[in-house]
């Protein structure tokens, strides 16, 4: 199970890395706020990569911090639906992994696999591509 949790943590970090952005240089306030919101994702990603699955309480806290950070970002209207797909995937993953970490002996590996699968789903991939396109046009 620890191997699955380590892979799970790595996948979540990889998902966040695809969303990590630098500060925005655009003139639109909504775009600016959105781009600026990602400045702390790199730090959260690094913290998540260092999560020790043998310390379930710390792992759950890190996952929840990441999900809360992702959910706190207000996406511009143009990409709001795509960003909702991203936040939903992170919330599902966080809730599933947190449940597994809270009771490792009875964790459901199928549920973890399904939650991780959301990061590679067509819907997630499409949403991520739309967000990347938006940020490449509006963020520097």
CSV table of C-alpha atoms in Angstrom, one decimal:
chain,number,residue,atom,x,y,z
A,1,UNK,CA,0.0,0.0,0.0
A,2,UNK,CA,2.9,2.4,0.7
A,3,UNK,CA,4.1,2.0,-2.8
A,4,UNK,CA,0.6,2.9,-4.1
A,5,UNK,CA,0.5,5.9,-1.9
A,6,UNK,CA,3.9,7.1,-3.0
A,7,UNK,CA,2.8,6.8,-6.6
A,8,UNK,CA,-0.4,8.6,-5.7
A,9,UNK,CA,1.5,11.4,-4.2
A,10,UNK,CA,3.8,11.6,-7.2
A,11,UNK,CA,0.9,11.7,-9.6
A,12,UNK,CA,-0.8,14.5,-7.7
A,13,UNK,CA,2.5,16.4,-7.7
A,14,UNK,CA,2.8,15.8,-11.5
A,15,UNK,CA,-0.8,17.1,-11.9
A,16,UNK,CA,0.1,20.2,-10.0
A,17,UNK,CA,3.3,20.7,-12.0
A,18,UNK,CA,1.2,20.8,-15.2
A,19,UNK,CA,-0.7,23.7,-13.6
A,20,UNK,CA,2.3,25.5,-12.1
A,21,UNK,CA,2.5,29.0,-13.6
A,22,UNK,CA,4.6,32.1,-13.1
A,23,UNK,CA,3.2,35.5,-12.4
A,24,UNK,CA,1.0,37.1,-15.0
A,25,UNK,CA,2.0,40.1,-17.0
A,26,UNK,CA,-1.4,40.7,-18.7
A,27,UNK,CA,-3.5,43.8,-18.3
A,28,UNK,CA,-6.8,42.1,-17.6
A,29,UNK,CA,-7.4,42.2,-13.8
A,30,UNK,CA,-9.1,38.8,-13.8
A,31,UNK,CA,-6.2,37.2,-15.8
A,32,UNK,CA,-3.7,38.9,-13.5
A,33,UNK,CA,-5.4,37.6,-10.4
A,34,UNK,CA,-5.6,34.1,-11.8
A,35,UNK,CA,-2.0,34.0,-12.9
A,36,UNK,CA,-0.8,35.5,-9.6
A,37,UNK,CA,-2.7,32.8,-7.7
A,38,UNK,CA,-0.4,30.1,-9.0
A,39,UNK,CA,2.8,31.7,-7.6
A,40,UNK,CA,2.6,29.4,-4.5
A,41,UNK,CA,1.8,26.2,-6.4
A,42,UNK,CA,5.5,25.4,-6.9
A,43,UNK,CA,6.0,25.5,-3.1
A,44,UNK,CA,3.0,23.3,-2.5
A,45,UNK,CA,4.2,20.8,-5.2
A,46,UNK,CA,7.6,20.6,-3.5
A,47,UNK,CA,5.9,20.0,-0.2
A,48,UNK,CA,3.7,17.3,-1.6
A,49,UNK,CA,6.6,15.5,-3.2
A,50,UNK,CA,8.2,15.3,0.2
A,51,UNK,CA,5.2,13.8,1.9
A,52,UNK,CA,6.1,10.8,3.9
A,53,UNK,CA,3.3,8.2,3.5
A,54,UNK,CA,4.4,6.7,6.8
A,55,UNK,CA,3.1,9.9,8.5
A,56,UNK,CA,-0.6,9.8,7.5
A,57,UNK,CA,-1.6,12.9,9.4
A,58,UNK,CA,1.0,15.0,7.7
A,59,UNK,CA,0.2,13.5,4.3
A,60,UNK,CA,-3.5,14.2,4.8
A,61,UNK,CA,-2.8,17.8,5.9
A,62,UNK,CA,-0.6,18.3,2.8
A,63,UNK,CA,-3.2,17.0,0.5
A,64,UNK,CA,-5.9,19.1,2.0
A,65,UNK,CA,-3.7,22.2,1.8
A,66,UNK,CA,-3.1,21.6,-1.9
A,67,UNK,CA,-6.8,21.0,-2.6
A,68,UNK,CA,-7.8,24.1,-0.7
A,69,UNK,CA,-5.2,26.2,-2.6
A,70,UNK,CA,-6.5,24.9,-5.9
A,71,UNK,CA,-10.1,25.5,-4.9
A,72,UNK,CA,-9.4,29.0,-3.7
A,73,UNK,CA,-8.4,30.3,-7.1
A,74,UNK,CA,-11.1,32.1,-9.1
A,75,UNK,CA,-10.7,31.4,-12.7
A,76,UNK,CA,-11.6,34.0,-15.4
A,77,UNK,CA,-14.9,33.3,-17.1
A,78,UNK,CA,-13.3,32.1,-20.3
A,79,UNK,CA,-11.8,29.1,-18.5
A,80,UNK,CA,-14.1,28.7,-15.5
A,81,UNK,CA,-15.5,25.4,-16.7
A,82,UNK,CA,-12.1,23.9,-17.4
A,83,UNK,CA,-10.8,25.0,-14.1
A,84,UNK,CA,-13.8,23.4,-12.4
A,85,UNK,CA,-12.8,20.1,-14.0
A,86,UNK,CA,-9.3,20.6,-12.5
A,87,UNK,CA,-10.6,21.4,-9.0
A,88,UNK,CA,-13.0,18.5,-9.0
A,89,UNK,CA,-10.2,16.1,-9.9
A,90,UNK,CA,-8.0,17.4,-7.1
A,91,UNK,CA,-10.9,17.3,-4.6
A,92,UNK,CA,-11.8,13.7,-5.5
A,93,UNK,CA,-8.1,12.7,-5.3
A,94,UNK,CA,-7.6,14.5,-1.9
A,95,UNK,CA,-10.7,13.0,-0.4
A,96,UNK,CA,-9.9,9.5,-1.6
A,97,UNK,CA,-6.3,9.6,-0.6
A,98,UNK,CA,-7.1,11.2,2.7
A,99,UNK,CA,-9.5,8.4,3.5
A,100,UNK,CA,-6.9,5.8,2.5
A,101,UNK,CA,-4.2,7.4,4.6
A,102,UNK,CA,-6.6,7.6,7.6
A,103,UNK,CA,-7.1,3.8,7.5
A,104,UNK,CA,-4.2,2.3,5.6
A,105,UNK,CA,-5.1,-1.3,6.6
A,106,UNK,CA,-8.5,-1.0,5.0
A,107,UNK,CA,-7.7,1.4,2.1
A,108,UNK,CA,-9.5,0.7,-1.1
A,109,UNK,CA,-6.8,0.5,-3.9
A,110,UNK,CA,-9.4,0.5,-6.6
A,111,UNK,CA,-10.8,3.9,-5.3
A,112,UNK,CA,-7.2,5.3,-5.3
A,113,UNK,CA,-6.7,4.1,-8.9
A,114,UNK,CA,-9.9,5.6,-10.0
A,115,UNK,CA,-9.1,8.9,-8.3
A,116,UNK,CA,-5.7,9.0,-9.9
A,117,UNK,CA,-7.3,8.1,-13.3
A,118,UNK,CA,-9.1,11.5,-13.3
A,119,UNK,CA,-5.7,13.2,-13.8
A,120,UNK,CA,-5.3,11.3,-17.1
A,121,UNK,CA,-8.9,11.4,-18.3
A,122,UNK,CA,-9.8,13.0,-21.6
A,123,UNK,CA,-11.9,15.6,-19.7
A,124,UNK,CA,-8.9,16.6,-17.4
A,125,UNK,CA,-6.5,16.6,-20.3
A,126,UNK,CA,-8.7,18.8,-22.4
A,127,UNK,CA,-9.3,21.2,-19.4
A,128,UNK,CA,-5.6,21.4,-18.7
A,129,UNK,CA,-4.9,22.2,-22.4
A,130,UNK,CA,-7.5,25.0,-22.4
A,131,UNK,CA,-6.0,26.4,-19.2
A,132,UNK,CA,-2.4,26.1,-20.6
A,133,UNK,CA,-3.5,27.9,-23.8
A,134,UNK,CA,-5.2,30.7,-21.8
A,135,UNK,CA,-2.2,31.1,-19.5
A,136,UNK,CA,0.3,31.2,-22.5
A,137,UNK,CA,-1.8,34.0,-24.0
A,138,UNK,CA,-2.4,35.9,-20.8
A,139,UNK,CA,0.5,35.1,-18.4
A,140,UNK,CA,4.2,35.8,-18.9
